[in-house]
XYZ file of N, CA and C in Angstrom:
213
model
N 3.710 -11.519 3.627
C 4.687 -12.379 4.267
C 5.358 -11.620 5.408
N 5.810 -12.353 6.396
C 6.420 -11.710 7.552
C 7.941 -11.618 7.412
N 8.571 -11.046 8.417
C 10.019 -10.813 8.370
C 10.815 -12.108 8.245
N 10.381 -13.158 8.930
C 11.113 -14.426 8.872
C 11.090 -14.999 7.461
N 9.942 -14.987 6.806
C 9.890 -15.534 5.448
C 10.667 -14.658 4.472
N 10.660 -13.356 4.704
C 11.452 -12.459 3.857
C 12.939 -12.740 4.033
N 13.370 -12.920 5.279
C 14.769 -13.263 5.550
C 15.132 -14.595 4.910
N 14.235 -15.574 5.044
C 14.501 -16.886 4.466
C 14.681 -16.789 2.958
N 13.799 -16.079 2.298
C 13.874 -15.952 0.838
C 15.224 -15.377 0.412
N 15.662 -14.345 1.097
C 16.952 -13.727 0.776
C 18.111 -14.679 1.107
N 18.047 -15.292 2.284
C 19.146 -16.144 2.736
C 19.290 -17.413 1.911
N 18.180 -18.019 1.515
C 18.274 -19.260 0.743
C 18.926 -18.996 -0.610
N 18.604 -17.874 -1.207
C 19.232 -17.521 -2.482
C 20.719 -17.246 -2.285
N 21.059 -16.483 -1.250
C 22.466 -16.182 -0.967
C 23.269 -17.455 -0.709
N 22.709 -18.370 0.075
C 23.402 -19.627 0.372
C 23.579 -20.474 -0.885
N 22.546 -20.509 -1.705
C 22.634 -21.289 -2.949
C 23.737 -20.745 -3.844
N 23.773 -19.439 -4.008
C 24.789 -18.815 -4.862
C 26.180 -19.002 -4.264
N 26.295 -18.814 -2.959
C 27.585 -18.995 -2.273
C 28.130 -20.407 -2.491
N 27.227 -21.380 -2.550
C 27.621 -22.778 -2.753
C 27.663 -23.174 -4.223
N 27.530 -22.173 -5.100
C 27.637 -22.369 -6.549
C 26.657 -23.417 -7.073
N 25.422 -23.307 -6.597
C 24.369 -24.207 -7.043
C 23.321 -23.429 -7.826
N 22.772 -24.072 -8.824
C 21.638 -23.493 -9.540
C 20.358 -23.854 -8.786
N 19.276 -23.205 -9.155
C 17.990 -23.573 -8.567
C 17.672 -25.027 -8.890
N 17.986 -25.437 -10.096
C 17.721 -26.818 -10.510
C 18.517 -27.805 -9.664
N 19.794 -27.521 -9.445
C 20.626 -28.411 -8.633
C 20.109 -28.491 -7.197
N 19.747 -27.348 -6.648
C 19.201 -27.326 -5.287
C 17.924 -28.152 -5.215
N 17.073 -27.975 -6.191
C 15.815 -28.720 -6.228
C 16.068 -30.222 -6.301
N 17.006 -30.631 -7.134
C 17.314 -32.053 -7.272
C 17.826 -32.638 -5.962
N 18.632 -31.879 -5.232
C 19.164 -32.346 -3.948
C 18.051 -32.565 -2.923
N 16.952 -31.852 -3.102
C 15.827 -31.925 -2.169
C 14.662 -32.753 -2.701
N 14.813 -33.292 -3.899
C 13.724 -34.010 -4.574
C 12.493 -33.116 -4.726
N 12.761 -31.873 -5.129
C 11.710 -30.881 -5.359
C 11.800 -30.398 -6.796
N 10.796 -29.657 -7.224
C 10.820 -29.048 -8.550
C 11.611 -27.750 -8.494
N 12.231 -27.406 -9.605
C 12.964 -26.145 -9.702
C 12.047 -24.962 -9.393
N 10.818 -25.045 -9.842
C 9.867 -23.954 -9.592
C 9.600 -23.769 -8.098
N 9.698 -24.834 -7.328
C 9.506 -24.734 -5.880
C 10.607 -23.896 -5.257
N 11.849 -24.162 -5.641
C 12.980 -23.380 -5.129
C 12.833 -21.924 -5.560
N 12.437 -21.709 -6.794
C 12.239 -20.347 -7.296
C 11.194 -19.610 -6.457
N 10.110 -20.287 -6.129
C 9.050 -19.663 -5.334
C 9.534 -19.313 -3.926
N 10.382 -20.156 -3.347
C 10.962 -19.821 -2.035
C 11.790 -18.552 -2.137
N 12.625 -18.489 -3.158
C 13.521 -17.342 -3.324
C 12.760 -16.057 -3.630
N 11.596 -16.179 -4.232
C 10.767 -15.010 -4.532
C 9.813 -14.669 -3.382
N 9.929 -15.423 -2.291
C 9.085 -15.219 -1.110
C 7.602 -15.420 -1.429
N 7.330 -16.370 -2.322
C 5.954 -16.676 -2.716
C 5.439 -17.947 -2.041
N 6.348 -18.697 -1.429
C 6.003 -19.958 -0.792
C 7.042 -20.247 0.275
N 6.736 -21.184 1.172
C 7.644 -21.552 2.251
C 7.846 -23.063 2.248
N 9.043 -23.516 2.612
C 9.281 -24.955 2.682
C 8.655 -25.548 3.941
N 8.443 -26.842 3.910
C 7.983 -27.541 5.114
C 9.124 -27.571 6.128
N 8.811 -27.901 7.350
C 9.841 -28.003 8.383
C 10.864 -29.075 8.015
N 10.401 -30.190 7.487
C 11.307 -31.261 7.066
C 12.274 -30.763 6.000
N 11.779 -30.014 5.043
C 12.629 -29.473 3.983
C 13.583 -28.431 4.543
N 13.133 -27.641 5.486
C 13.997 -26.644 6.116
C 15.179 -27.317 6.809
N 14.925 -28.430 7.472
C 16.002 -29.192 8.119
C 16.975 -29.713 7.065
N 16.458 -30.242 5.959
C 17.324 -30.731 4.877
C 18.178 -29.605 4.311
N 17.585 -28.438 4.117
C 18.330 -27.288 3.600
C 19.453 -26.890 4.548
N 19.170 -26.893 5.837
C 20.202 -26.503 6.799
C 21.369 -27.481 6.769
N 21.086 -28.756 6.535
C 22.161 -29.753 6.433
C 22.939 -29.588 5.132
N 22.253 -29.345 4.034
C 22.921 -29.159 2.742
C 23.875 -27.974 2.795
N 23.423 -26.867 3.389
C 24.226 -25.648 3.416
C 25.073 -25.515 4.681
N 24.952 -26.501 5.578
C 25.753 -26.532 6.803
C 25.583 -25.255 7.634
N 24.342 -24.851 7.808
C 24.008 -23.690 8.639
C 22.840 -24.065 9.549
N 22.683 -23.325 10.624
C 21.556 -23.577 11.525
C 20.257 -23.069 10.892
N 19.165 -23.596 11.374
C 17.865 -23.110 10.910
C 17.704 -21.646 11.299
N 18.171 -21.280 12.487
C 18.121 -19.870 12.903
C 18.804 -18.972 11.881
N 19.962 -19.405 11.415
C 20.688 -18.612 10.415
C 19.912 -18.546 9.101
N 19.306 -19.660 8.721
C 18.554 -19.682 7.461
C 17.365 -18.734 7.485
N 16.694 -18.655 8.641
C 15.507 -17.802 8.702
C 15.819 -16.407 9.234
N 17.088 -16.181 9.567
C 17.531 -14.836 9.915
C 17.164 -14.349 11.298
N 16.952 -15.263 12.246
C 16.599 -14.808 13.594
C 17.810 -14.374 14.408
N 19.006 -14.645 13.906
C 20.217 -14.237 14.632
C 20.886 -13.034 13.987
N 20.170 -12.350 13.110
C 20.753 -11.183 12.429
C 20.685 -9.966 13.319
């Protein structure tokens, strides 16, 4: 995996915890399986662009911030 996906995996977990959400709650908000969120956080899989946009709206952050390009 590349730097962007590594940043995303770390950032999505940090944002979820900061917002006091479980993996299950995050998954339900996105109509995804809990295992899907877990795989993102473990840097084993990546969300679609549509899902990335939904995540940025849920956590009220830019996509750039989510993928760590402004770090």
